[in-house]
Coordinates of C-alpha atoms and ligand atoms in Angstrom, one line a residue:
M1 CA 30.6 35.5 161.6
C2 CA 30.3 32.9 159.0
G3 CA 31.2 33.5 155.3
I4 CA 29.1 33.1 152.2
V5 CA 30.1 32.7 148.6
G6 CA 28.2 32.0 145.4
Y7 CA 28.9 31.8 141.8
I8 CA 26.8 31.7 138.7
G9 CA 28.3 31.7 135.2
P10 CA 30.0 29.7 132.4
Q11 CA 32.7 28.3 134.5
E12 CA 32.6 25.3 136.8
C13 CA 32.0 26.8 140.2
V14 CA 33.8 24.7 142.7
D15 CA 37.2 26.3 142.5
F16 CA 35.8 29.7 142.9
L17 CA 33.7 28.6 145.9
V18 CA 36.7 27.0 147.6
Q19 CA 39.0 29.8 147.0
G20 CA 36.3 32.3 148.2
L21 CA 35.7 30.3 151.3
R22 CA 39.5 30.3 152.0
R23 CA 39.5 34.1 151.7
L24 CA 36.5 34.3 154.0
E25 CA 37.8 31.7 156.5
Y26 CA 38.8 34.5 159.0
R27 CA 34.9 35.0 159.5
G28 CA 34.6 31.5 160.9
Y29 CA 36.3 28.2 160.6
D30 CA 34.4 25.6 162.5
S31 CA 33.1 23.8 159.4
A32 CA 32.6 24.4 155.7
G33 CA 30.3 23.2 152.9
I34 CA 29.1 23.8 149.3
V35 CA 26.3 22.9 147.1
T36 CA 26.5 22.9 143.2
L37 CA 23.7 22.5 140.9
G38 CA 24.3 20.7 137.5
A39 CA 22.4 21.8 134.4
D40 CA 19.9 19.0 135.0
G41 CA 19.3 20.2 138.5
A42 CA 21.2 17.5 140.2
M43 CA 22.3 18.8 143.6
S44 CA 25.7 17.9 145.1
I45 CA 26.3 18.8 148.7
V46 CA 29.6 18.3 150.4
K47 CA 30.2 19.5 153.9
A48 CA 32.9 18.8 156.5
A49 CA 33.5 19.8 160.1
G50 CA 36.7 21.5 160.6
R51 CA 38.9 23.7 158.5
I52 CA 38.4 24.2 154.7
D53 CA 41.1 21.6 154.0
K54 CA 38.8 19.0 155.3
L55 CA 36.2 20.1 152.9
V56 CA 38.8 20.1 150.0
A57 CA 39.8 16.6 151.0
K58 CA 36.2 15.4 150.8
L59 CA 35.7 17.3 147.4
A60 CA 38.6 15.4 146.0
Q61 CA 36.6 12.1 146.5
C62 CA 33.4 13.3 144.9
A63 CA 32.3 15.1 141.8
T64 CA 30.5 18.4 142.3
P65 CA 29.5 19.5 138.7
G66 CA 27.8 22.7 138.0
S67 CA 28.3 26.2 137.0
L68 CA 26.1 27.4 139.8
G69 CA 26.9 27.0 143.5
I70 CA 26.9 28.5 147.0
G71 CA 29.2 27.9 149.9
H72 CA 29.7 28.6 153.5
T73 CA 32.3 28.7 156.2
R74 CA 30.8 28.5 159.7
W75 CA 31.4 29.9 163.1
A76 CA 29.1 27.8 165.2
T77 CA 26.3 29.5 167.1
H78 CA 23.5 27.0 167.2
G79 CA 24.7 23.3 167.4
A80 CA 28.2 22.0 167.6
A81 CA 30.7 22.0 164.7
T82 CA 29.7 18.8 163.1
D83 CA 29.0 17.7 159.5
E84 CA 25.3 17.8 160.1
N85 CA 25.3 21.4 161.4
S86 CA 27.4 22.6 158.5
H87 CA 25.8 24.6 155.7
P88 CA 24.3 24.3 153.2
H89 CA 20.9 23.1 154.7
V90 CA 18.3 21.6 152.6
G91 CA 14.7 22.8 152.7
G92 CA 11.7 20.6 152.1
D93 CA 12.6 17.3 150.6
G94 CA 15.7 18.5 148.7
L95 CA 13.7 21.3 147.1
L96 CA 16.3 23.9 147.8
A97 CA 19.5 24.6 149.7
V98 CA 20.4 27.5 151.9
V99 CA 23.6 29.1 153.4
H100 CA 23.2 31.7 156.1
N101 CA 25.3 34.2 158.0
G102 CA 23.6 35.6 161.1
V103 CA 21.3 34.4 163.8
I104 CA 17.5 33.7 163.7
D105 CA 16.4 34.7 167.3
N106 CA 12.9 33.2 167.0
F107 CA 14.1 30.0 165.5
R108 CA 12.7 27.8 168.3
P109 CA 8.9 28.5 167.9
L110 CA 9.3 28.4 164.1
K111 CA 11.0 25.1 164.4
E112 CA 8.2 23.6 166.7
R113 CA 5.6 24.8 164.1
L114 CA 7.5 23.3 161.2
E115 CA 8.0 20.0 163.0
A116 CA 4.3 19.9 163.8
M117 CA 3.8 20.3 160.1
G118 CA 5.9 17.3 159.4
Y119 CA 9.2 18.9 158.4
A120 CA 12.1 16.6 159.5
F121 CA 15.1 18.5 160.9
R122 CA 18.6 17.1 160.4
S123 CA 20.6 19.7 162.3
A124 CA 20.5 21.7 165.5
T125 CA 20.9 25.0 163.5
D126 CA 18.6 28.0 163.3
T127 CA 19.3 28.0 159.6
E128 CA 17.5 24.8 158.8
V129 CA 14.3 26.7 159.9
V130 CA 14.9 29.2 157.1
A131 CA 15.4 26.4 154.5
H132 CA 12.2 24.7 155.5
L133 CA 10.2 27.9 155.6
I134 CA 11.2 28.9 152.1
A135 CA 10.4 25.3 150.9
G136 CA 6.9 25.6 152.5
F137 CA 6.1 28.8 150.9
W138 CA 7.4 27.7 147.5
E139 CA 5.2 24.6 147.8
Q140 CA 2.2 27.0 148.6
E141 CA 3.1 29.1 145.6
L142 CA 3.1 26.0 143.4
A143 CA -0.1 24.8 144.9
A144 CA -1.8 28.2 144.2
N145 CA -0.5 28.2 140.6
P146 CA -0.5 24.6 139.3
S147 CA 0.1 25.7 135.8
L148 CA 3.3 27.6 136.7
D149 CA 6.1 26.3 134.7
H150 CA 9.9 27.0 134.5
N151 CA 9.5 29.4 131.7
D152 CA 6.9 31.5 133.5
V153 CA 8.9 31.8 136.6
A154 CA 12.0 32.8 134.5
A155 CA 10.1 35.3 132.5
A156 CA 8.7 36.9 135.6
G157 CA 12.3 37.7 136.8
Y158 CA 11.9 34.7 139.2
Q159 CA 9.4 36.6 141.1
P160 CA 7.6 33.5 142.4
L161 CA 10.9 32.4 144.0
V162 CA 11.4 35.8 145.5
N163 CA 7.8 35.6 146.9
A164 CA 8.6 32.5 148.7
V165 CA 11.8 33.8 150.1
R166 CA 10.2 37.1 151.2
S167 CA 7.4 35.3 152.9
A168 CA 9.8 33.3 154.9
L169 CA 11.9 36.4 155.7
Q170 CA 8.9 38.2 157.1
L171 CA 8.5 35.5 159.7
L172 CA 12.2 35.8 160.9
Q173 CA 13.5 37.9 163.8
G174 CA 17.3 38.3 163.8
T175 CA 19.9 38.9 161.1
Y176 CA 20.8 37.2 157.8
G177 CA 23.0 37.2 154.9
L178 CA 21.3 34.5 152.9
A179 CA 21.8 32.5 149.6
V180 CA 19.2 30.1 148.3
V181 CA 19.3 27.8 145.3
F182 CA 16.4 25.9 144.0
R183 CA 16.7 22.3 142.5
E184 CA 14.3 23.1 139.7
F185 CA 16.0 26.4 138.8
P186 CA 19.7 25.7 138.2
E187 CA 20.3 29.1 136.7
V188 CA 19.4 31.4 139.5
I189 CA 20.6 32.2 143.0
I190 CA 18.5 34.3 145.4
A191 CA 20.3 36.2 148.0
A192 CA 18.9 38.4 150.9
K193 CA 20.4 40.6 153.5
L194 CA 19.4 41.9 156.9
G195 CA 22.1 42.9 159.3
S196 CA 24.8 40.6 157.9
P197 CA 26.9 41.8 155.0
L198 CA 26.6 40.6 151.4
V199 CA 28.0 41.9 148.2
V200 CA 27.5 40.9 144.6
G201 CA 30.4 40.9 142.1
V202 CA 29.4 41.6 138.5
G203 CA 31.5 39.9 135.9
E204 CA 31.2 39.2 132.1
G205 CA 28.3 36.8 131.8
E206 CA 28.8 35.7 135.4
H207 CA 27.9 36.9 139.0
F208 CA 29.6 36.4 142.3
L209 CA 28.2 36.5 145.7
A210 CA 30.2 36.9 148.9
S211 CA 30.1 38.2 152.5
D212 CA 32.8 40.7 151.7
A213 CA 34.8 41.8 148.7
S214 CA 37.8 39.7 149.3
P215 CA 36.6 36.7 147.3
L216 CA 36.1 38.9 144.3
A217 CA 39.7 40.1 144.2
G218 CA 41.1 38.9 140.8
F219 CA 37.7 38.0 139.4
T220 CA 36.0 41.3 139.0
D221 CA 36.3 44.9 140.3
K222 CA 32.6 45.7 139.8
I223 CA 30.8 45.4 143.2
V224 CA 27.3 46.0 144.4
F225 CA 26.8 46.3 148.2
L226 CA 23.4 44.9 149.1
D227 CA 21.4 46.9 151.6
D228 CA 19.3 45.6 154.4
H229 CA 15.9 44.2 153.4
E230 CA 17.1 43.7 149.9
I231 CA 16.7 40.6 147.8
A232 CA 19.0 40.0 144.9
V233 CA 18.1 37.7 142.0
L234 CA 21.4 36.6 140.3
T235 CA 21.5 34.7 136.9
S236 CA 24.7 34.6 134.8
D237 CA 23.7 37.7 132.9
S238 CA 21.3 39.6 135.0
L239 CA 21.1 41.0 138.5
R240 CA 17.7 42.2 139.9
L241 CA 17.3 43.9 143.2
V242 CA 14.1 44.1 145.1
H243 CA 13.9 46.1 148.3
R244 CA 11.2 45.3 150.9
D245 CA 9.8 48.9 151.0
L246 CA 11.2 50.4 147.8
G247 CA 10.4 47.7 145.3
E248 CA 12.6 47.2 142.3
K249 CA 16.0 49.0 142.7
H250 CA 18.7 50.0 140.3
A251 CA 22.0 48.2 141.2
D252 CA 24.7 50.8 142.2
V253 CA 27.8 49.3 140.7
K254 CA 30.9 50.5 142.3
T255 CA 34.5 49.9 141.3
L256 CA 36.6 48.2 143.8
D257 CA 40.4 48.8 144.1
L258 CA 41.3 45.4 145.3
Q259 CA 44.0 43.1 143.8
A260 CA 44.4 39.4 144.3
G261 CA 47.8 40.3 146.0
D262 CA 45.9 42.1 148.7
V263 CA 44.2 38.9 149.9
D264 CA 47.1 36.5 149.7
K265 CA 50.1 36.1 152.1
A266 CA 52.7 37.6 149.7
G267 CA 55.3 35.1 150.9
Y268 CA 54.8 35.5 154.6
D269 CA 54.2 32.5 156.8
H270 CA 50.9 34.1 158.0
F271 CA 48.5 36.9 157.2
M272 CA 49.2 38.3 160.6
L273 CA 53.0 38.6 159.9
K274 CA 52.2 40.1 156.6
E275 CA 49.8 42.7 158.1
I276 CA 52.3 43.6 160.9
F277 CA 55.0 44.3 158.3
E278 CA 52.5 46.3 156.1
Q279 CA 52.1 49.0 158.8
P280 CA 54.5 51.6 157.5
D281 CA 52.5 51.6 154.4
T282 CA 49.1 51.2 155.9
L283 CA 49.8 54.2 158.2
R284 CA 50.8 56.2 155.1
N285 CA 47.5 55.3 153.4
T286 CA 45.4 56.3 156.5
M287 CA 47.1 59.7 156.4
R288 CA 47.2 60.2 152.6
G289 CA 45.7 63.5 151.5
R290 CA 44.5 64.3 155.0
L291 CA 47.1 66.4 156.4
S292 CA 47.7 70.0 155.4
L293 CA 50.8 71.8 156.5
D294 CA 49.4 75.0 155.0
E295 CA 46.5 75.0 157.4
A296 CA 48.3 73.0 160.1
T297 CA 45.4 70.6 160.4
A298 CA 43.8 67.5 159.2
H299 CA 41.0 67.2 156.6
F300 CA 38.4 64.6 156.3
G301 CA 36.2 64.2 153.3
G302 CA 33.4 62.3 155.0
L303 CA 32.6 63.5 158.4
N304 CA 29.5 65.2 157.0
L305 CA 29.5 67.8 159.7
T306 CA 30.3 71.5 159.3
P307 CA 33.1 73.1 161.2
K308 CA 30.4 75.0 163.1
E309 CA 28.7 71.7 164.2
L310 CA 31.9 70.3 165.2
R311 CA 32.8 73.3 167.2
S312 CA 29.6 72.9 169.2
V313 CA 30.6 69.3 170.2
K314 CA 30.7 69.2 174.0
R315 CA 31.5 65.6 174.6
I316 CA 32.6 62.6 172.5
V317 CA 31.7 59.0 173.2
L318 CA 34.0 56.4 171.6
T319 CA 32.7 52.9 171.4
G320 CA 33.9 49.6 170.1
C321 CA 34.8 46.1 171.0
G322 CA 38.2 44.2 171.4
T323 CA 41.0 45.9 169.8
S324 CA 39.0 48.7 168.5
W325 CA 37.9 49.5 172.1
H326 CA 41.6 49.7 172.9
A327 CA 42.1 52.2 170.1
G328 CA 39.2 54.1 171.6
L329 CA 41.2 54.3 174.9
V330 CA 44.1 55.7 173.0
G331 CA 41.6 58.1 171.4
E332 CA 40.4 59.3 174.7
Y333 CA 44.0 60.4 175.8
L334 CA 44.6 62.0 172.4
I335 CA 41.4 64.0 172.0
E336 CA 41.4 65.2 175.7
E337 CA 45.0 66.4 175.4
L338 CA 45.0 67.8 171.9
A339 CA 41.4 69.0 171.6
R340 CA 40.4 69.4 175.3
I341 CA 37.0 67.8 174.7
P342 CA 35.8 65.3 177.4
V343 CA 35.7 61.8 176.0
E344 CA 34.2 58.6 177.3
V345 CA 35.1 55.1 176.0
E346 CA 32.4 52.6 176.2
Y347 CA 32.3 48.9 175.4
A348 CA 29.7 48.8 172.8
S349 CA 28.2 45.6 174.4
E350 CA 27.6 47.6 177.5
L351 CA 26.7 50.9 175.8
R352 CA 23.8 49.2 173.8
Y353 CA 22.0 48.4 177.1
R354 CA 23.0 51.4 179.2
N355 CA 21.2 54.7 179.2
P356 CA 23.9 57.1 180.1
P357 CA 22.8 60.6 180.6
L358 CA 24.1 62.5 177.5
D359 CA 23.6 66.1 176.7
D360 CA 23.0 67.6 173.3
G361 CA 26.4 68.2 171.8
T362 CA 27.4 64.7 172.3
L363 CA 29.1 63.1 169.2
M364 CA 29.7 59.3 169.0
F365 CA 32.4 57.5 167.0
A366 CA 31.9 53.8 166.5
I367 CA 35.3 52.3 166.0
T368 CA 35.4 49.1 164.0
Q369 CA 37.7 47.4 161.7
S370 CA 35.1 45.3 159.9
G371 CA 32.2 47.7 160.2
E372 CA 30.0 44.8 161.0
T373 CA 30.4 44.0 164.7
A374 CA 26.8 43.3 166.1
D375 CA 27.4 45.1 169.4
T376 CA 29.0 48.2 167.9
L377 CA 26.2 48.4 165.3
A378 CA 23.5 48.1 168.0
A379 CA 25.2 50.7 170.2
M380 CA 25.4 53.0 167.2
R381 CA 21.8 52.5 166.3
E382 CA 20.8 53.3 169.9
M383 CA 22.7 56.6 170.0
K384 CA 21.3 57.4 166.6
R385 CA 17.9 56.8 167.9
M386 CA 18.5 59.1 170.8
G387 CA 19.3 61.8 168.2
H388 CA 23.1 62.0 168.7
M389 CA 25.3 62.4 165.8
T390 CA 27.0 59.0 165.1
L391 CA 30.1 58.7 163.0
A392 CA 32.2 55.6 162.2
I393 CA 36.0 54.9 162.0
S394 CA 36.1 51.8 159.9
N395 CA 38.2 49.8 157.5
V396 CA 35.6 48.3 155.2
V397 CA 34.1 50.6 152.6
G398 CA 30.4 49.9 152.4
S399 CA 30.1 48.0 155.6
T400 CA 26.9 48.2 157.6
I401 CA 28.2 50.5 160.3
A402 CA 30.0 52.8 157.7
K403 CA 26.7 53.1 155.7
E404 CA 24.5 53.7 158.6
A405 CA 26.7 56.3 160.3
H406 CA 26.1 60.0 159.5
G407 CA 29.7 60.1 158.3
G408 CA 33.1 58.9 159.3
I409 CA 36.7 58.1 158.6
Y410 CA 37.9 55.2 156.5
L411 CA 41.2 53.7 157.5
H412 CA 42.4 52.6 154.0
A413 CA 44.5 50.0 155.7
G414 CA 43.6 47.2 153.1
P415 CA 41.9 44.0 154.0
E416 CA 42.9 42.6 157.4
I417 CA 42.6 38.8 157.3
G418 CA 44.6 37.6 160.4
V419 CA 42.0 37.3 163.1
A420 CA 44.2 39.2 165.6
S421 CA 43.9 42.8 164.5
T422 CA 47.2 44.6 164.0
K423 CA 47.4 47.1 161.1
A424 CA 43.8 48.2 161.8
F425 CA 44.7 49.1 165.4
T426 CA 47.6 51.4 164.3
S427 CA 45.6 52.9 161.6
Q428 CA 42.7 53.5 164.1
C429 CA 45.1 55.3 166.4
V430 CA 46.4 57.4 163.6
A431 CA 42.9 58.3 162.4
L432 CA 42.1 59.3 166.0
T433 CA 45.3 61.4 166.2
M434 CA 44.3 63.3 163.1
L435 CA 40.8 63.7 164.4
A436 CA 42.2 65.1 167.7
L437 CA 44.4 67.5 165.7
Y438 CA 41.5 68.6 163.6
L439 CA 39.2 69.2 166.6
G440 CA 42.1 70.8 168.5
R441 CA 42.9 73.2 165.7
M442 CA 39.3 74.4 165.9
R443 CA 39.8 75.2 169.6
H444 CA 43.1 76.0 171.3
L445 CA 46.0 74.4 169.3
S446 CA 48.1 77.0 167.6
F447 CA 49.3 77.0 164.0
T448 CA 52.7 76.1 164.9
Q449 CA 51.6 73.4 167.3
G450 CA 49.4 71.9 164.5
Q451 CA 52.3 72.0 162.0
R452 CA 54.5 70.3 164.7
I453 CA 52.0 67.4 165.1
I454 CA 51.8 66.9 161.3
E455 CA 55.5 66.7 161.0
Q456 CA 55.6 64.2 163.8
L457 CA 52.8 62.2 162.1
Q458 CA 54.6 62.2 158.7
E459 CA 57.8 60.8 160.4
L460 CA 55.7 58.0 162.0
P461 CA 55.8 55.4 159.2
E462 CA 59.6 55.5 159.3
H463 CA 59.6 55.0 163.0
V464 CA 57.3 52.0 162.6
A465 CA 59.6 50.6 160.0
R466 CA 62.5 50.9 162.4
A467 CA 60.5 49.1 165.1
L468 CA 60.0 46.3 162.8
E469 CA 63.7 45.8 162.5
G470 CA 63.5 44.4 166.0
D471 CA 62.0 41.2 164.6
A472 CA 64.7 38.8 165.0
A473 CA 65.6 40.0 168.5
I474 CA 62.0 39.8 169.6
R475 CA 61.8 36.2 168.3
K476 CA 64.6 35.2 170.6
I477 CA 62.8 36.8 173.6
A478 CA 59.6 34.9 172.6
A479 CA 61.6 31.7 172.6
K480 CA 62.8 32.3 176.1
Y481 CA 59.4 32.9 177.6
C482 CA 57.0 31.0 175.4
E483 CA 56.5 28.3 177.9
C484 CA 55.4 30.7 180.6
R485 CA 51.8 30.4 181.7
T486 CA 51.0 34.0 182.7
F487 CA 52.3 37.5 181.5
L488 CA 51.7 40.9 182.8
Y489 CA 51.6 43.9 180.4
L490 CA 52.3 47.1 182.1
G491 CA 52.3 50.8 181.0
R492 CA 51.0 54.2 182.0
Q493 CA 49.2 57.0 180.3
Y494 CA 49.2 56.5 176.6
N495 CA 50.9 53.2 177.1
F496 CA 48.2 51.8 179.4
P497 CA 45.9 51.0 176.4
A498 CA 49.0 49.8 174.7
A499 CA 49.5 47.3 177.6
L500 CA 45.8 46.2 177.3
E501 CA 46.3 45.6 173.5
G502 CA 49.6 43.8 174.0
A503 CA 48.1 41.5 176.5
L504 CA 45.1 40.8 174.3
K505 CA 47.3 39.9 171.3
L506 CA 49.1 37.4 173.4
K507 CA 46.1 35.7 174.7
E508 CA 44.3 35.7 171.5
I509 CA 46.8 33.8 169.4
S510 CA 49.0 31.9 172.0
Y511 CA 46.4 31.1 174.6
I512 CA 48.7 32.2 177.3
H513 CA 46.9 34.2 180.0
A514 CA 48.0 37.8 180.0
E515 CA 46.7 40.8 181.9
G516 CA 47.2 44.3 180.9
Y517 CA 47.3 46.9 183.8
P518 CA 48.3 50.4 184.4
A519 CA 51.8 50.0 185.8
A520 CA 51.3 51.7 189.0
E521 CA 48.0 49.9 189.7
M522 CA 49.5 46.5 189.6
K523 CA 50.6 46.7 193.3
H524 CA 46.7 46.8 194.1
G525 CA 46.5 43.2 193.1
P526 CA 48.1 41.7 190.1
I527 CA 51.6 41.9 191.7
A528 CA 50.6 38.9 193.7
L529 CA 50.9 36.9 190.5
V530 CA 54.6 37.8 190.2
D531 CA 57.1 35.1 190.5
A532 CA 60.1 33.8 188.5
D533 CA 57.8 32.3 185.8
T534 CA 55.6 35.3 185.3
P535 CA 57.2 37.7 182.9
S536 CA 56.2 41.4 183.1
V537 CA 56.4 43.3 179.7
F538 CA 56.9 46.9 180.6
I539 CA 56.1 49.4 178.0
V540 CA 58.3 52.2 179.0
P541 CA 59.5 54.5 176.2
H542 CA 61.0 57.8 177.4
G543 CA 58.5 60.4 178.0
A544 CA 56.5 62.2 180.6
V545 CA 56.1 59.1 182.9
F546 CA 59.3 57.3 182.2
D547 CA 60.6 57.7 185.8
K548 CA 57.5 56.6 187.3
V549 CA 57.2 53.5 185.3
M550 CA 60.8 52.7 186.1
A551 CA 59.8 52.8 189.8
N552 CA 57.1 50.3 189.1
M553 CA 59.6 48.1 187.4
E554 CA 61.8 48.1 190.5
E555 CA 58.8 46.8 192.4
I556 CA 58.6 43.8 190.1
K557 CA 62.3 43.1 190.1
A558 CA 62.2 43.3 193.9
R559 CA 59.9 40.3 193.9
G560 CA 61.9 38.2 191.4
G561 CA 59.7 38.6 188.3
P562 CA 61.5 38.6 184.9
V563 CA 61.1 41.9 183.1
V564 CA 60.9 42.5 179.3
A565 CA 61.2 46.3 178.6
I566 CA 60.1 48.0 175.5
T567 CA 62.0 51.3 175.6
C568 CA 63.7 53.9 173.4
E569 CA 66.8 52.9 171.6
D570 CA 68.7 56.0 172.5
G571 CA 68.0 55.5 176.1
A572 CA 68.1 51.6 176.4
R573 CA 70.9 51.9 179.0
D574 CA 68.5 53.5 181.4
V575 CA 66.6 50.3 181.7
A576 CA 69.3 47.8 181.0
G577 CA 70.2 47.4 184.6
L578 CA 66.7 46.4 185.7
A579 CA 65.3 44.5 182.7
D580 CA 66.2 41.0 181.8
D581 CA 65.4 41.7 178.1
V582 CA 65.2 44.9 176.3
I583 CA 63.4 45.7 173.1
E584 CA 64.3 49.0 171.4
I585 CA 62.1 51.2 169.6
P586 CA 62.7 54.8 168.1
R587 CA 61.8 57.8 170.3
V588 CA 58.6 59.4 169.4
P589 CA 56.4 61.9 171.3
D590 CA 54.2 60.5 173.9
F591 CA 50.9 60.7 171.9
L592 CA 52.4 58.5 169.1
Q593 CA 53.9 56.0 171.4
P594 CA 51.1 53.4 171.4
I595 CA 51.5 53.1 167.7
V596 CA 55.2 52.4 167.9
T597 CA 55.0 50.3 171.0
A598 CA 52.3 48.1 169.4
I599 CA 54.9 46.7 166.9
P600 CA 57.0 44.7 169.3
C601 CA 53.9 43.7 171.3
Q602 CA 52.5 42.3 168.1
L603 CA 55.7 40.6 167.1
L604 CA 56.2 39.1 170.6
A605 CA 52.6 37.6 170.6
Y606 CA 53.2 36.3 167.0
Y607 CA 56.4 34.6 167.6
T608 CA 55.2 33.1 171.0
A609 CA 52.2 31.7 169.2
V610 CA 54.2 30.3 166.4
L611 CA 56.7 28.7 168.8
R612 CA 53.8 27.1 170.7
G613 CA 52.5 25.7 167.4
C614 CA 49.2 27.7 167.5
D615 CA 47.2 28.5 164.4
V616 CA 48.1 32.2 164.4
D617 CA 45.6 33.4 161.7
K618 CA 42.7 31.3 162.9
P619 CA 42.9 31.1 166.8
R620 CA 40.5 28.7 168.5
N621 CA 37.0 29.9 169.3
L622 CA 37.6 33.3 167.8
A623 CA 36.3 34.9 164.5
K624 CA 37.3 38.1 163.0
S625 CA 33.9 39.5 162.3
V626 CA 31.5 39.0 165.2
T627 CA 28.0 39.6 163.9
V628 CA 26.2 38.0 166.7
E629 CA 25.6 39.7 170.0
Ligands
G6P1 C1 36.6 40.3 167.1 C2 38.0 40.2 166.6 C3 38.8 41.3 167.2 C4 38.2 42.6 167.1 C5 36.8 42.8 167.5 C6 36.1 44.0 167.1 O1 36.6 40.0 168.4 O2 38.5 38.9 166.9 O3 40.2 41.2 166.6 O4 39.0 43.6 167.6 O5 36.0 41.7 166.9 O6 36.0 44.0 165.7 P1 35.8 45.2 164.8 O7 35.7 44.7 163.3 O8 34.5 45.9 165.2 O9 37.0 46.1 165.0

């Protein structure tokens, strides 16, 4: 939540900072700001409440010279979205500036202490405490070594600055991805990480800093993922890493396969629409190299568990938040049906404080697009602490959850930038299908059953591409209902989680109230909502429960509610008599239906939001990566 960027090198830094912030805007977009340092140490700080365009407009009015700078895009936690509360925050009397992603839990007592010492606070943020603390320790450092000059500090690898930062960090409880620049040292950035992601890009005579890899695309493909409790010292031609417990560390430079085109809109109006249309490819990428017809099973390179260990699994817990939790619900149906292993799906925010009785032989999967969601991370740590094997299903290579898990499955869906998750959801469902196949083939699934599932999976991207052809028709349906104030989304079995996810998509980006429900359950309450202005979206592809869902549709029609039916193209006649509008999708087996039915739900939400004039990629109050509890 909040994005950080930084640059040090031969170029003027402002363009990189702004472009980087735009790429990180999905992490928060309440306000933004930058600080640059001129060679003479002159500090230019510009910040603005609102979207990055507001910052850009301000930047056009004032010079921000410097080839060193840091920037921040904010999702407000402490203090409203105002100019004053925007980062960077200045420590001491303009001695240094700080940008921060995370939350300092104990900021109140620290603030009281600092105020008593005479530090003047200009904002309501927790971050300003960090800025003043570092300033205080730096002043102490100077007082203890009055002869310390600039050259000494540089010759010592900026260790005195590291000492000041480290002393401040020792007092903090909470999480931080942090970047600090010092007025007297316009050639160095100090960065620190605990719980919030931070990466360093290594260029030719330049270094970049960012909350994730996306700002680096097009600038460098060499990346270093910082670890918790690590401090990085960046100059244009050097990178020093110091770990709290391990001391000096060698930087493990990885090569990143990320093109600039991966992080722009490629001609689409919104990232969300681009990501919806990418799904045939992203699903192929999730499956690539993982399906073996010869052995009729799936293979994963990173589970880090032997087949014997996996055979002894007695129960699986799937946890996550938001859309990832919905993927977990799909996973429950899949794993129980294909592998016959009992599965429980838990909201990570609940699991972290519950103490469910779990036997040996319980395996946990944390499902998370970003790999950074605070509740999911905490739930995983709690399960790990209890001695259970914890694995991750994540989209972001090197993310905190991916790193802390014993192993896992990467989605390889490419960066997802639209705040409402689309391609990550379908890739999560495919990863879980492959997992269910793999676990099932260790148990009761036969060779021919395994092969059949693989063939069906291989055909899936084509079916998804066909479902996308409904785009124009779905836009018209959206236009018909976009003024409605409540929607119901109804489905059964595999399409119950699909209904929950469809409703979530609509409310996230169009701000229309929507409820997802098991279709048969709606008569126990939600049916009271039905009237001529409350559409029900029925997810009713042909399959095991088709007739049952049709009966539920009758119940809605009998009460005068409009019905939008998502059903199979070769059986659309079956529902045409009852539904006011029909969206056709290809026929796929029941266990793949949530992936294909997700497509029209995503498009319906997208066009409804566009027609209502909503900011699709950056819906109000939300952020893509929720790194606070
Ligand atoms: C936020 C996002 C959702 C996402 C959820 C979990 O709420 O807005 O789209 O589903 O976090 O995120 P994760 O990265 O863990 O999947």
